[in-house]
Coordinates of C-alpha atoms in Angstrom, one line a residue:
Chain A
M1 CA 45.9 -106.5 -17.0
R2 CA 43.0 -106.3 -14.5
E3 CA 43.5 -106.3 -10.7
V4 CA 41.3 -107.1 -8.0
A5 CA 41.9 -106.3 -4.1
A6 CA 41.6 -109.1 -1.8
R7 CA 42.3 -109.4 2.0
V8 CA 45.6 -111.6 2.6
V9 CA 44.9 -114.6 5.1
V10 CA 48.0 -116.6 4.3
P11 CA 50.8 -114.6 2.5
G12 CA 52.6 -115.9 -0.7
R13 CA 52.6 -115.7 -4.6
A14 CA 51.1 -118.4 -7.1
R15 CA 50.1 -118.4 -10.7
G16 CA 47.8 -120.9 -12.4
P17 CA 44.5 -121.4 -14.2
A18 CA 41.2 -120.0 -12.4
L19 CA 39.0 -122.7 -11.2
I20 CA 35.8 -121.4 -9.9
S21 CA 33.4 -123.4 -7.6
A22 CA 29.7 -121.9 -7.1
D23 CA 29.3 -124.7 -4.5
P24 CA 30.7 -124.6 -0.9
I25 CA 33.5 -127.3 -0.5
S26 CA 34.0 -129.9 2.2
F27 CA 37.6 -130.9 1.6
L28 CA 37.1 -133.9 3.7
G29 CA 34.7 -135.9 1.2
D30 CA 34.7 -133.6 -1.7
V31 CA 38.1 -134.2 -2.8
D32 CA 40.2 -137.4 -3.9
I33 CA 43.6 -136.6 -2.5
R34 CA 45.4 -138.9 -4.8
S35 CA 44.1 -137.3 -8.3
G36 CA 43.3 -133.9 -6.8
R37 CA 39.9 -134.4 -8.5
I38 CA 36.4 -133.2 -7.2
V39 CA 34.3 -136.5 -6.4
G40 CA 31.6 -134.7 -4.0
E41 CA 28.5 -133.6 -5.4
L42 CA 29.4 -130.4 -6.5
E43 CA 27.7 -129.4 -9.8
S44 CA 29.4 -126.4 -10.9
V45 CA 33.0 -128.2 -10.6
A46 CA 32.0 -131.9 -10.9
N47 CA 35.1 -134.1 -11.8
A48 CA 37.2 -130.9 -12.2
S49 CA 40.9 -131.4 -10.9
L50 CA 42.2 -128.9 -8.2
A51 CA 45.9 -129.8 -9.0
G52 CA 47.6 -126.8 -10.2
T53 CA 44.6 -124.0 -10.1
V54 CA 43.9 -121.1 -8.3
L55 CA 41.0 -122.3 -6.5
F56 CA 38.0 -119.9 -6.0
F57 CA 35.0 -121.1 -3.8
P58 CA 31.9 -119.2 -2.0
A59 CA 32.7 -121.1 1.7
S60 CA 34.1 -124.2 3.3
M61 CA 31.8 -126.6 5.0
G62 CA 31.6 -129.9 6.7
S63 CA 34.3 -131.7 8.8
A64 CA 37.3 -129.7 10.5
G65 CA 39.3 -132.5 8.9
A66 CA 39.6 -130.2 6.2
W67 CA 43.1 -129.0 7.0
R68 CA 44.0 -132.5 6.7
F69 CA 42.9 -133.0 3.4
I70 CA 44.4 -129.7 2.1
Y71 CA 48.0 -131.0 3.8
Q72 CA 47.4 -134.4 2.0
L73 CA 47.0 -132.7 -1.3
H74 CA 50.0 -131.2 -0.7
V75 CA 52.0 -134.3 0.2
H76 CA 50.6 -135.7 -3.0
G77 CA 51.4 -132.7 -5.1
T78 CA 47.8 -132.4 -6.3
H79 CA 47.0 -129.2 -4.4
P80 CA 45.8 -125.9 -5.8
L81 CA 48.3 -123.5 -5.8
A82 CA 46.2 -120.8 -4.4
L83 CA 42.8 -120.7 -2.5
V84 CA 40.3 -117.8 -2.9
P85 CA 37.1 -118.4 -0.5
L86 CA 35.0 -115.5 -0.9
G87 CA 34.4 -115.2 2.7
M88 CA 36.9 -116.0 5.8
P89 CA 37.1 -119.6 5.8
D90 CA 37.0 -122.1 8.7
P91 CA 40.2 -122.0 10.7
S92 CA 40.8 -125.7 9.8
V93 CA 41.2 -124.7 5.9
V94 CA 43.5 -121.9 6.8
Q95 CA 45.6 -124.1 9.3
G96 CA 45.8 -126.6 6.4
A97 CA 46.9 -124.0 3.9
M98 CA 49.5 -122.8 6.4
L99 CA 50.9 -126.2 7.0
A100 CA 51.0 -126.9 3.2
G101 CA 52.5 -123.5 2.5
I102 CA 49.3 -122.5 0.2
P103 CA 48.6 -118.9 -0.3
V104 CA 45.0 -117.8 0.8
L105 CA 43.3 -114.5 -0.2
T106 CA 39.8 -113.8 0.6
E107 CA 37.0 -111.2 0.3
P108 CA 37.9 -110.2 -3.2
A109 CA 36.6 -106.8 -4.5
L110 CA 34.7 -108.3 -7.1
P111 CA 33.1 -111.7 -7.1
P112 CA 35.1 -114.3 -9.7
E113 CA 32.1 -114.6 -12.1
D114 CA 32.2 -110.8 -12.7
W115 CA 35.6 -110.9 -14.1
L116 CA 36.9 -114.6 -14.5
R117 CA 36.1 -117.7 -16.6
N118 CA 37.5 -121.2 -15.7
G119 CA 40.7 -121.6 -17.0
D120 CA 41.9 -118.1 -17.2
P121 CA 45.6 -117.5 -16.1
V122 CA 45.6 -115.4 -12.7
E123 CA 48.3 -114.6 -10.2
V124 CA 47.5 -114.6 -6.6
D125 CA 49.8 -111.7 -4.9
G126 CA 49.7 -112.2 -1.1
E127 CA 52.2 -109.4 -0.8
A128 CA 50.2 -106.7 -2.6
G129 CA 46.9 -108.3 -1.5
V130 CA 45.7 -108.3 -5.1
I131 CA 44.6 -111.2 -7.6
R132 CA 45.7 -110.2 -11.1
L133 CA 44.1 -111.7 -14.5
L134 CA 47.1 -112.6 -16.5
R135 CA 45.4 -111.8 -20.1
E136 CA 44.2 -108.9 -22.0
E137 CA 40.5 -108.0 -21.4
G138 CA 38.4 -109.1 -24.8
L139 CA 40.6 -111.7 -25.7
P140 CA 39.3 -115.2 -25.4
Chain B
M1 CA 48.9 -108.9 17.9
E2 CA 49.8 -107.9 21.2
L3 CA 51.7 -110.6 23.2
T4 CA 52.6 -111.1 26.6
A5 CA 56.0 -111.3 27.9
E6 CA 55.4 -115.3 28.3
D7 CA 54.1 -115.4 24.8
Q8 CA 57.5 -113.8 23.3
A9 CA 59.4 -116.1 25.5
L10 CA 57.7 -119.0 24.0
L11 CA 58.5 -117.6 20.7
D12 CA 61.9 -117.3 21.5
G13 CA 62.3 -120.9 22.5
A14 CA 62.0 -120.6 26.5
K15 CA 60.1 -123.8 26.3
G16 CA 62.1 -125.5 23.5
P17 CA 61.8 -125.6 19.6
A18 CA 58.4 -127.4 19.4
A19 CA 56.6 -124.8 21.6
A20 CA 58.5 -122.0 19.8
R21 CA 57.4 -123.2 16.3
A22 CA 53.9 -123.8 17.7
M23 CA 53.7 -120.3 19.0
A24 CA 55.0 -118.8 15.7
D25 CA 52.2 -120.4 13.8
L26 CA 49.7 -119.5 16.3
V27 CA 50.6 -116.0 15.8
R28 CA 50.3 -116.5 12.1
L29 CA 46.6 -117.8 12.6
G30 CA 46.1 -115.0 14.9
E31 CA 47.1 -112.2 12.2
A32 CA 45.4 -113.8 9.6
Y33 CA 42.0 -113.4 11.6
D34 CA 43.1 -110.0 12.9
A35 CA 42.9 -111.3 16.7
P36 CA 44.0 -108.6 19.2
D37 CA 45.7 -110.9 21.4
M38 CA 45.8 -114.5 22.7
V39 CA 43.8 -116.2 25.4
D40 CA 44.6 -119.0 28.0
I41 CA 43.1 -122.2 26.9
G42 CA 41.8 -125.0 29.5
Y43 CA 41.3 -127.8 27.2
A44 CA 42.5 -129.1 23.9
H45 CA 41.1 -132.2 21.7
I46 CA 44.1 -132.7 19.2
H47 CA 45.0 -134.7 16.5
S48 CA 45.5 -138.4 17.0
G49 CA 47.9 -138.9 13.8
M50 CA 46.1 -141.1 11.4
A51 CA 47.7 -144.2 10.0
L52 CA 45.7 -144.1 6.7
Y53 CA 47.3 -140.7 5.7
Q54 CA 50.9 -140.7 4.3
G55 CA 53.1 -138.7 6.7
D56 CA 50.3 -137.9 9.1
V57 CA 51.3 -140.1 12.1
E58 CA 54.7 -138.3 11.4
L59 CA 53.1 -135.0 12.4
M60 CA 52.7 -136.5 15.9
T61 CA 55.7 -138.5 16.2
D62 CA 57.8 -135.5 15.3
L63 CA 56.6 -133.4 18.1
A64 CA 57.1 -136.2 20.5
D65 CA 60.5 -136.7 19.2
A66 CA 61.4 -133.0 19.7
G67 CA 60.3 -133.0 23.4
A68 CA 57.0 -131.5 23.0
K69 CA 54.8 -131.7 25.9
V70 CA 50.9 -130.7 26.5
I71 CA 50.5 -128.3 29.1
V72 CA 46.5 -128.4 29.2
P73 CA 44.3 -131.2 29.7
S74 CA 44.3 -133.0 25.9
S75 CA 42.4 -135.5 24.4
A76 CA 43.1 -137.4 21.1
N77 CA 40.7 -137.4 18.2
I78 CA 39.6 -140.6 16.5
A79 CA 42.0 -143.0 14.8
N80 CA 42.0 -145.3 11.9
A81 CA 42.3 -148.4 13.9
D82 CA 41.0 -150.1 16.9
L83 CA 44.2 -150.1 19.3
V84 CA 42.3 -151.9 21.9
N85 CA 41.2 -154.8 19.4
W86 CA 42.6 -154.4 16.2
Q87 CA 41.5 -157.6 14.7
A88 CA 37.9 -157.0 15.3
T89 CA 37.6 -154.6 12.2
G90 CA 39.8 -156.9 9.9
A91 CA 42.5 -154.2 9.7
P92 CA 45.7 -155.2 8.5
E93 CA 48.5 -155.7 11.4
A94 CA 50.7 -153.1 9.7
L95 CA 48.1 -150.4 10.1
F96 CA 47.6 -151.3 13.6
R97 CA 51.3 -151.0 14.3
L98 CA 51.8 -147.6 12.6
Q99 CA 48.5 -146.2 14.6
S100 CA 50.2 -147.4 17.6
R101 CA 53.2 -145.3 17.1
A102 CA 50.6 -142.2 17.3
A103 CA 49.5 -143.5 20.7
D104 CA 52.8 -143.9 21.9
A105 CA 53.6 -140.2 20.8
H106 CA 50.5 -139.0 22.6
R107 CA 51.8 -140.8 25.7
A108 CA 55.2 -139.2 25.5
M109 CA 53.6 -135.8 25.1
G110 CA 51.2 -136.2 28.1
S111 CA 47.7 -136.0 26.4
A112 CA 45.0 -138.4 27.3
S113 CA 44.9 -141.2 24.4
A114 CA 41.1 -141.1 24.2
F115 CA 40.9 -141.7 20.5
T116 CA 37.4 -140.6 20.0
C117 CA 35.1 -138.2 18.5
T118 CA 33.1 -137.8 21.8
P119 CA 36.1 -137.0 24.4
Y120 CA 32.9 -135.4 26.7
W121 CA 31.6 -139.0 27.3
A122 CA 35.0 -140.1 28.2
G123 CA 35.3 -137.5 31.0
H124 CA 36.5 -134.4 29.2
W125 CA 34.0 -131.9 30.1
P126 CA 35.0 -128.2 29.7
T127 CA 32.6 -125.8 31.4
W128 CA 31.0 -122.3 30.8
N129 CA 33.0 -119.8 29.1
T130 CA 36.4 -122.1 29.1
H131 CA 38.6 -121.1 26.1
M132 CA 39.4 -124.2 24.4
V133 CA 40.6 -125.9 21.0
S134 CA 39.2 -128.7 19.1
I135 CA 40.2 -130.6 15.9
E136 CA 36.9 -132.2 15.6
S137 CA 33.9 -130.5 14.5
T138 CA 31.3 -132.5 16.5
V139 CA 33.3 -131.6 19.7
T140 CA 33.4 -127.9 19.1
I141 CA 29.7 -127.5 18.3
F142 CA 28.9 -129.8 21.6
C143 CA 31.5 -127.6 23.8
N144 CA 30.2 -124.5 22.5
S145 CA 26.4 -125.2 22.4
V146 CA 25.7 -127.5 25.4
L147 CA 28.4 -126.8 27.7
G148 CA 28.9 -123.1 26.9
A149 CA 32.7 -123.5 26.4
R150 CA 34.4 -121.5 23.7
S151 CA 35.9 -123.1 20.5
N152 CA 36.7 -122.8 16.9
R153 CA 36.7 -125.5 14.2
D154 CA 40.2 -125.9 14.4
G155 CA 42.5 -128.1 12.3
F156 CA 46.2 -129.1 13.2
F157 CA 47.0 -126.0 15.2
A158 CA 44.6 -127.2 18.0
T159 CA 47.8 -129.5 18.8
Y160 CA 49.9 -126.1 18.8
A161 CA 47.6 -124.7 21.4
A162 CA 47.8 -127.7 23.6
L163 CA 51.7 -127.1 23.7
T164 CA 51.5 -123.4 24.5
G165 CA 48.5 -123.2 26.4
R166 CA 47.6 -120.3 24.1
Y167 CA 45.1 -119.5 21.1
P168 CA 44.4 -116.3 19.2
R169 CA 41.3 -114.4 20.6
F170 CA 39.0 -114.7 17.3
G171 CA 35.8 -116.4 16.1
Y172 CA 33.8 -118.1 18.8
H173 CA 36.3 -116.8 21.5
L174 CA 34.7 -113.5 21.2
E175 CA 31.4 -112.6 22.9
A176 CA 30.1 -110.8 19.8
N177 CA 30.1 -113.9 17.6
R178 CA 28.0 -116.2 20.3
R179 CA 24.5 -114.9 18.9
G180 CA 22.0 -116.3 16.8
T181 CA 22.1 -115.7 13.2
H182 CA 18.9 -117.7 12.2
L183 CA 15.7 -118.9 14.0
V184 CA 14.5 -122.4 13.5
R185 CA 10.9 -123.6 14.6
I186 CA 10.4 -127.4 14.9
E187 CA 7.2 -128.3 13.6
A188 CA 8.4 -132.1 13.0
P189 CA 7.9 -134.7 15.6
L190 CA 11.2 -136.0 16.9
E191 CA 11.1 -139.5 18.4
T192 CA 14.4 -140.8 18.1
I193 CA 17.8 -139.7 18.4
S194 CA 18.2 -140.1 14.6
D195 CA 15.4 -137.7 14.0
W196 CA 17.5 -135.2 15.7
S197 CA 20.3 -136.1 13.3
C198 CA 18.1 -135.7 10.5
L199 CA 16.9 -132.3 12.2
G200 CA 20.6 -131.1 12.3
F201 CA 21.3 -132.1 8.7
H202 CA 18.5 -130.5 7.2
V203 CA 19.3 -127.0 9.3
G204 CA 23.1 -127.1 8.7
A205 CA 22.5 -127.2 5.1
E206 CA 19.9 -124.2 5.5
V207 CA 22.2 -122.0 7.8
G208 CA 25.7 -122.7 6.4
G209 CA 28.1 -121.0 8.7
G210 CA 25.3 -119.4 10.9
V211 CA 24.4 -120.0 14.5
P212 CA 21.0 -121.6 14.4
V213 CA 18.6 -120.6 17.6
F214 CA 15.9 -123.3 18.0
E215 CA 12.3 -122.1 19.3
P216 CA 11.6 -124.3 22.5
P217 CA 10.9 -128.1 21.4
P218 CA 7.9 -130.0 22.8
R219 CA 10.1 -131.8 25.2
R220 CA 13.7 -131.4 26.7
P221 CA 16.1 -133.3 24.4
S222 CA 18.4 -135.9 25.9
L223 CA 22.3 -135.4 25.9
D224 CA 22.6 -137.8 23.2
E225 CA 20.0 -136.2 21.2
L226 CA 22.0 -132.9 21.4
D227 CA 25.0 -134.7 20.5
A228 CA 23.4 -135.8 17.3
L229 CA 21.7 -132.7 16.4
G230 CA 25.2 -130.8 16.7
A231 CA 27.3 -133.5 14.8
A232 CA 24.7 -133.3 12.0
L233 CA 24.9 -129.3 11.9
A234 CA 28.5 -129.3 11.6
T235 CA 28.3 -131.9 8.7
S236 CA 26.1 -130.5 6.2
G237 CA 26.9 -126.7 7.2
G238 CA 29.9 -125.2 8.7
V239 CA 28.0 -124.7 11.9
S240 CA 30.1 -124.3 15.4
M241 CA 27.2 -123.5 17.7
F242 CA 23.5 -123.7 18.2
I243 CA 21.3 -122.3 20.8
L244 CA 18.5 -123.9 22.4
P245 CA 17.2 -121.0 24.6
G246 CA 16.5 -122.0 28.3
L247 CA 18.3 -125.5 27.8
T248 CA 21.7 -124.3 26.7
P249 CA 23.4 -121.8 28.3
P250 CA 23.5 -118.8 28.6
F251 CA 20.4 -117.3 27.0
A252 CA 16.8 -117.8 28.8
D253 CA 14.6 -117.0 25.9
V254 CA 14.6 -116.4 21.9
A255 CA 14.7 -112.6 22.3
A256 CA 18.0 -112.7 24.3
A257 CA 20.0 -114.9 22.0
F258 CA 19.8 -112.3 19.0
D259 CA 21.7 -109.4 19.0
G260 CA 18.6 -107.2 17.5
P261 CA 15.3 -108.4 16.6
P262 CA 15.1 -112.4 15.8
P263 CA 14.6 -112.8 12.0
P264 CA 11.6 -114.7 10.7
A265 CA 11.5 -118.2 11.7
L266 CA 12.5 -120.9 9.2
S267 CA 10.0 -124.0 9.9
V268 CA 11.2 -127.5 9.8
G269 CA 8.6 -130.0 9.3
A270 CA 8.3 -133.9 9.4
S271 CA 8.8 -133.8 5.4
D272 CA 12.2 -132.4 5.9
V273 CA 13.3 -134.7 8.2
A274 CA 11.9 -137.6 6.2
E275 CA 13.8 -136.1 3.3
V276 CA 17.2 -136.5 5.0
Y277 CA 16.3 -140.2 5.7
A278 CA 15.3 -140.5 1.8
R279 CA 18.4 -139.0 0.7
F280 CA 20.7 -141.4 2.6
T281 CA 18.7 -144.6 1.8
T282 CA 19.7 -145.9 -1.4
G283 CA 20.1 -149.5 -2.7
P284 CA 17.9 -152.4 -2.1
G285 CA 17.4 -153.3 1.5
D286 CA 18.3 -156.9 1.2
A287 CA 22.1 -156.6 0.0
V288 CA 23.4 -155.3 3.4
D289 CA 26.9 -156.1 4.7
L290 CA 27.1 -153.9 7.9
V291 CA 24.8 -152.3 10.5
H292 CA 26.8 -149.5 12.4
V293 CA 25.2 -147.5 15.2
G294 CA 27.5 -145.3 17.6
C295 CA 28.2 -142.1 15.6
P296 CA 29.1 -140.0 17.0
H297 CA 31.2 -142.4 19.2
A298 CA 28.3 -144.0 21.6
S299 CA 27.5 -142.6 25.2
M300 CA 27.1 -145.0 28.2
E301 CA 23.4 -144.3 27.9
E302 CA 23.5 -145.3 24.2
M303 CA 25.6 -148.2 24.9
R304 CA 22.7 -149.2 27.4
L305 CA 20.0 -148.6 24.6
Y306 CA 21.7 -150.9 22.1
A307 CA 22.3 -153.5 24.6
G308 CA 18.6 -153.5 25.5
L309 CA 17.6 -153.7 21.9
L310 CA 19.7 -156.5 21.4
D311 CA 18.8 -158.3 24.5
G312 CA 17.4 -161.8 23.8
K313 CA 18.3 -161.4 20.1
R314 CA 20.9 -162.6 17.8
V315 CA 22.7 -160.6 14.8
H316 CA 22.1 -162.4 11.4
S317 CA 24.8 -164.7 10.4
D318 CA 25.1 -162.6 7.0
I319 CA 25.7 -159.4 8.7
E320 CA 28.0 -157.6 10.9
L321 CA 26.6 -155.5 13.6
W322 CA 29.4 -152.6 14.6
V323 CA 28.7 -150.5 17.9
T324 CA 31.4 -148.1 17.9
T325 CA 32.4 -145.8 21.1
S326 CA 35.4 -144.6 22.9
R327 CA 37.9 -147.0 24.8
T328 CA 36.5 -145.1 27.9
V329 CA 33.0 -145.9 27.4
R330 CA 33.9 -149.3 26.5
R331 CA 35.4 -150.0 29.8
M332 CA 32.4 -148.5 31.6
A333 CA 30.3 -150.5 29.3
E334 CA 32.3 -153.5 30.3
E335 CA 31.9 -152.8 34.1
A336 CA 28.2 -152.8 33.5
G337 CA 28.2 -156.2 31.7
L338 CA 26.8 -154.6 28.3
V339 CA 29.7 -155.4 26.1
Q340 CA 29.5 -159.2 26.9
S341 CA 25.9 -159.1 26.5
M342 CA 26.1 -157.4 23.1
E343 CA 28.9 -159.6 21.9
R344 CA 27.1 -162.8 23.1
A345 CA 24.2 -161.6 20.6
G346 CA 26.8 -161.4 18.2
A347 CA 27.6 -157.6 17.7
R348 CA 31.1 -156.3 17.6
V349 CA 31.8 -153.6 20.1
I350 CA 34.6 -151.4 18.6
S351 CA 36.5 -148.3 20.0
D352 CA 39.1 -145.5 18.6
T353 CA 37.6 -145.8 15.1
C354 CA 34.5 -146.3 13.1
P355 CA 33.5 -147.5 9.6
M356 CA 34.4 -144.0 7.8
S357 CA 37.6 -143.4 9.8
C358 CA 39.0 -147.0 9.3
H359 CA 40.5 -148.9 6.3
F360 CA 37.0 -149.1 4.7
A361 CA 37.5 -145.7 3.5
R362 CA 38.5 -145.2 -0.3
T363 CA 39.6 -141.6 -0.1
V364 CA 42.6 -142.2 2.0
S365 CA 46.4 -142.6 0.9
P366 CA 47.9 -145.2 3.0
D367 CA 51.5 -146.0 2.4
P368 CA 51.2 -149.0 0.0
A369 CA 53.5 -151.0 2.2
L370 CA 50.8 -151.3 4.8
G371 CA 48.8 -153.6 2.5
V372 CA 45.5 -151.8 3.3
V373 CA 42.7 -152.9 1.0
P374 CA 39.3 -151.7 1.6
P375 CA 36.9 -154.5 1.6
P376 CA 34.1 -154.8 -1.0
M377 CA 30.9 -153.2 0.7
R378 CA 27.6 -153.1 -0.9
A379 CA 25.3 -151.1 1.7
I380 CA 25.6 -149.8 5.2
V381 CA 22.7 -149.5 7.3
L382 CA 23.3 -146.6 9.8
D383 CA 21.3 -144.2 12.2
S384 CA 23.7 -141.0 11.8
A385 CA 23.3 -138.5 9.0
K386 CA 26.8 -137.5 9.7
Q387 CA 28.2 -141.0 9.2
A388 CA 26.0 -141.8 6.2
K389 CA 27.2 -138.3 4.4
Y390 CA 30.8 -139.5 4.8
V391 CA 30.3 -143.3 4.4
R392 CA 28.8 -142.1 0.8
D393 CA 31.8 -139.7 0.3
M394 CA 34.6 -141.8 1.6
I395 CA 33.6 -145.5 1.6
R396 CA 31.4 -144.8 -1.6
C397 CA 28.7 -147.5 -1.0
D398 CA 24.8 -147.5 -0.6
T399 CA 23.8 -146.3 2.8
L400 CA 20.2 -147.2 4.4
L401 CA 19.4 -144.5 7.3
T402 CA 17.2 -145.3 9.9
S403 CA 16.8 -145.1 13.8
A404 CA 19.1 -147.0 16.4
E405 CA 16.2 -149.3 16.8
G406 CA 15.8 -149.7 13.1
A407 CA 19.3 -150.5 12.7
I408 CA 19.3 -153.2 15.6
A409 CA 16.2 -154.6 14.0
S410 CA 18.1 -154.8 10.5
A411 CA 20.9 -156.5 11.9
V412 CA 18.9 -159.1 13.6
A413 CA 16.5 -159.6 10.6
G414 CA 19.5 -159.6 8.1
R415 CA 17.8 -156.9 5.9
F416 CA 17.0 -153.3 6.2
V417 CA 14.3 -152.1 8.5
P418 CA 13.4 -148.6 8.1
R419 CA 12.5 -146.2 11.2
E420 CA 9.2 -146.2 12.3
A421 CA 7.9 -142.7 11.4
G422 CA 6.3 -140.6 13.7
P423 CA 2.5 -139.8 14.1

C-alpha cells in the first residue's frame, strides 16, 4: 500500500475513487450542482461526476462563488468526498469545504499522475496528513 | 495561531453564539493557512443569501435569527432578483418573496443592503491598507489593486469576519504577497471599456493566481476600465490583485513592483484581444433575445454613457435591453434623469441582479415550490467578458461580445453589431 504525504488544510477522513483533473476548476460554472457532473470546458475530466470521488485538481480559478457551489454539492449529496488541490486553493474553496465538512489536503509529495489513475481507490487521511492508495501496486 | 484576549472572549461566547461560531471558523481558516494571528478589518462585502440555491437564504436568516450583528461597515453582494422592481426581469413572485427574506436578515444584522458586485460605486470605498474581506472576486481585485486595501478572495466566511471584526492574517493581508509575479506589455490598442475587459480575460488565463504588473499604458485608464480589467482577470484566472505602477498604489515604477528583477514581459497584442471577442461570439447575429450592459454593475459614469448612446433612439421591438446596476447608482441616475430617459427609449434598468445571477441560470438549484423556470434564450449580446463566460456556463446560450457602443447599437438595430475594431 502506497502512502503519499500531504499538507492538511481541512481535517477529516474519506475514501473513494480518485478523479484526476489536469485542468484548473471554477466550481462556479464548471460543475452542475444537481448531478455533480463537470459541465465546463475541462478536457481532462469532461462529463465526469465529482460525486463520491476524491478529486485531485491543479488549482481553483474563477469566481469566489466557489464556496457556494461546493456547499450546494453537499446540500444535494453530489459532492466529492475529499479535495486534493495541488497547491493552496482560494480561501473561498477552503471555506466551502469547511462549511460542507469535506476534508482538503494539498501539496501532495508526489503529483497524482505519478502514482494514481482515475478510479483507483484512495483514502485521504486528514489526521495523519497522508493519502493512501488502497490497492496493491502492479495490480490493474 | 496567537489570539488576543478579545479574540478568546469572542470564542468563549462573550458576544453571543453566532459570533462565537464565526470566530471558531475563522480560527480554523487561519490554522489552514498558517496565519500567525488575526487583523482588525475595516470593511466587509458579504453574502447576500441567494434565493436560487436551496438553503442559501437560510444561511443569512439563521444568523439574523440568532441575534448576529455586523460590527464593521458591511455591504451585501449581488442577489438573485431585483428587489426594487421584481417584475422587470419576469421573475416569479415566490422568488422575490424568498429573496426579500434575505434583505430583511441584512437589515436586522445592520449590514447595508447594497446587493451589488460593485459596492464601491455605491459609496463603500475602503482606503489604502485597510484590511477587509470580500465574497465577490470583482470587489477583491478592485479594492486590492485600485484602492490599495487588503483582501483575499473569500467565500461565506466574509460574513463571519463582519460579525467579529477580525480575520486571519494570510494571503493578500501580508505585505510579501502584494508584489508582482508577471510583467505584461500592452501592445493592443484599447479603445473601449470592453477592450480592457478582453485584455483582462486574456491575461488572467496566462497568469492564473499571479499578480500581473502592467507596463505603463499609452493613456491613463478610467475607473470603469480598471473595474472591467479586474473583473475579467478574476474570471479567467484566480487573480486577486494587479498593479499599474504609477497609476495604482503603492509602486511608482515597474522595478519597485517586483521583489527582485522583473521577469521577461508577456506581450498582449490586438490579436489577443480580438481572440477574446471571437471566443465569446457564437451563433448567428440575427437571433438575439437580450442585450445586456452593466457587468460589473454599472457606475454612474457608465449610466451616463448608456443614456447618451440611447438618446433619441428606440430599442427594437423584438429585443430586451437590460442595464444592470446597484440600487444606489440607480437612485443617483434617477436623480439625474438618466433612468427615465433610458426607459423612454425602451430599456429596462435593473438593480440587485444581472442575467447570470437571476432566474435565467440553469446551473442553480431552486426549491421546486418557487416555480422557477428559466426562459428559452437563443443569444445574449453583451459587453463584458466576465458576464459572457458565466452566461455560457450558467445560462448555456450563445453569446455575442461587443463594446457598450456596439451593444446599444445592437439593441436598436435588433441584430448583433460587432465592436468597431481599433486602428
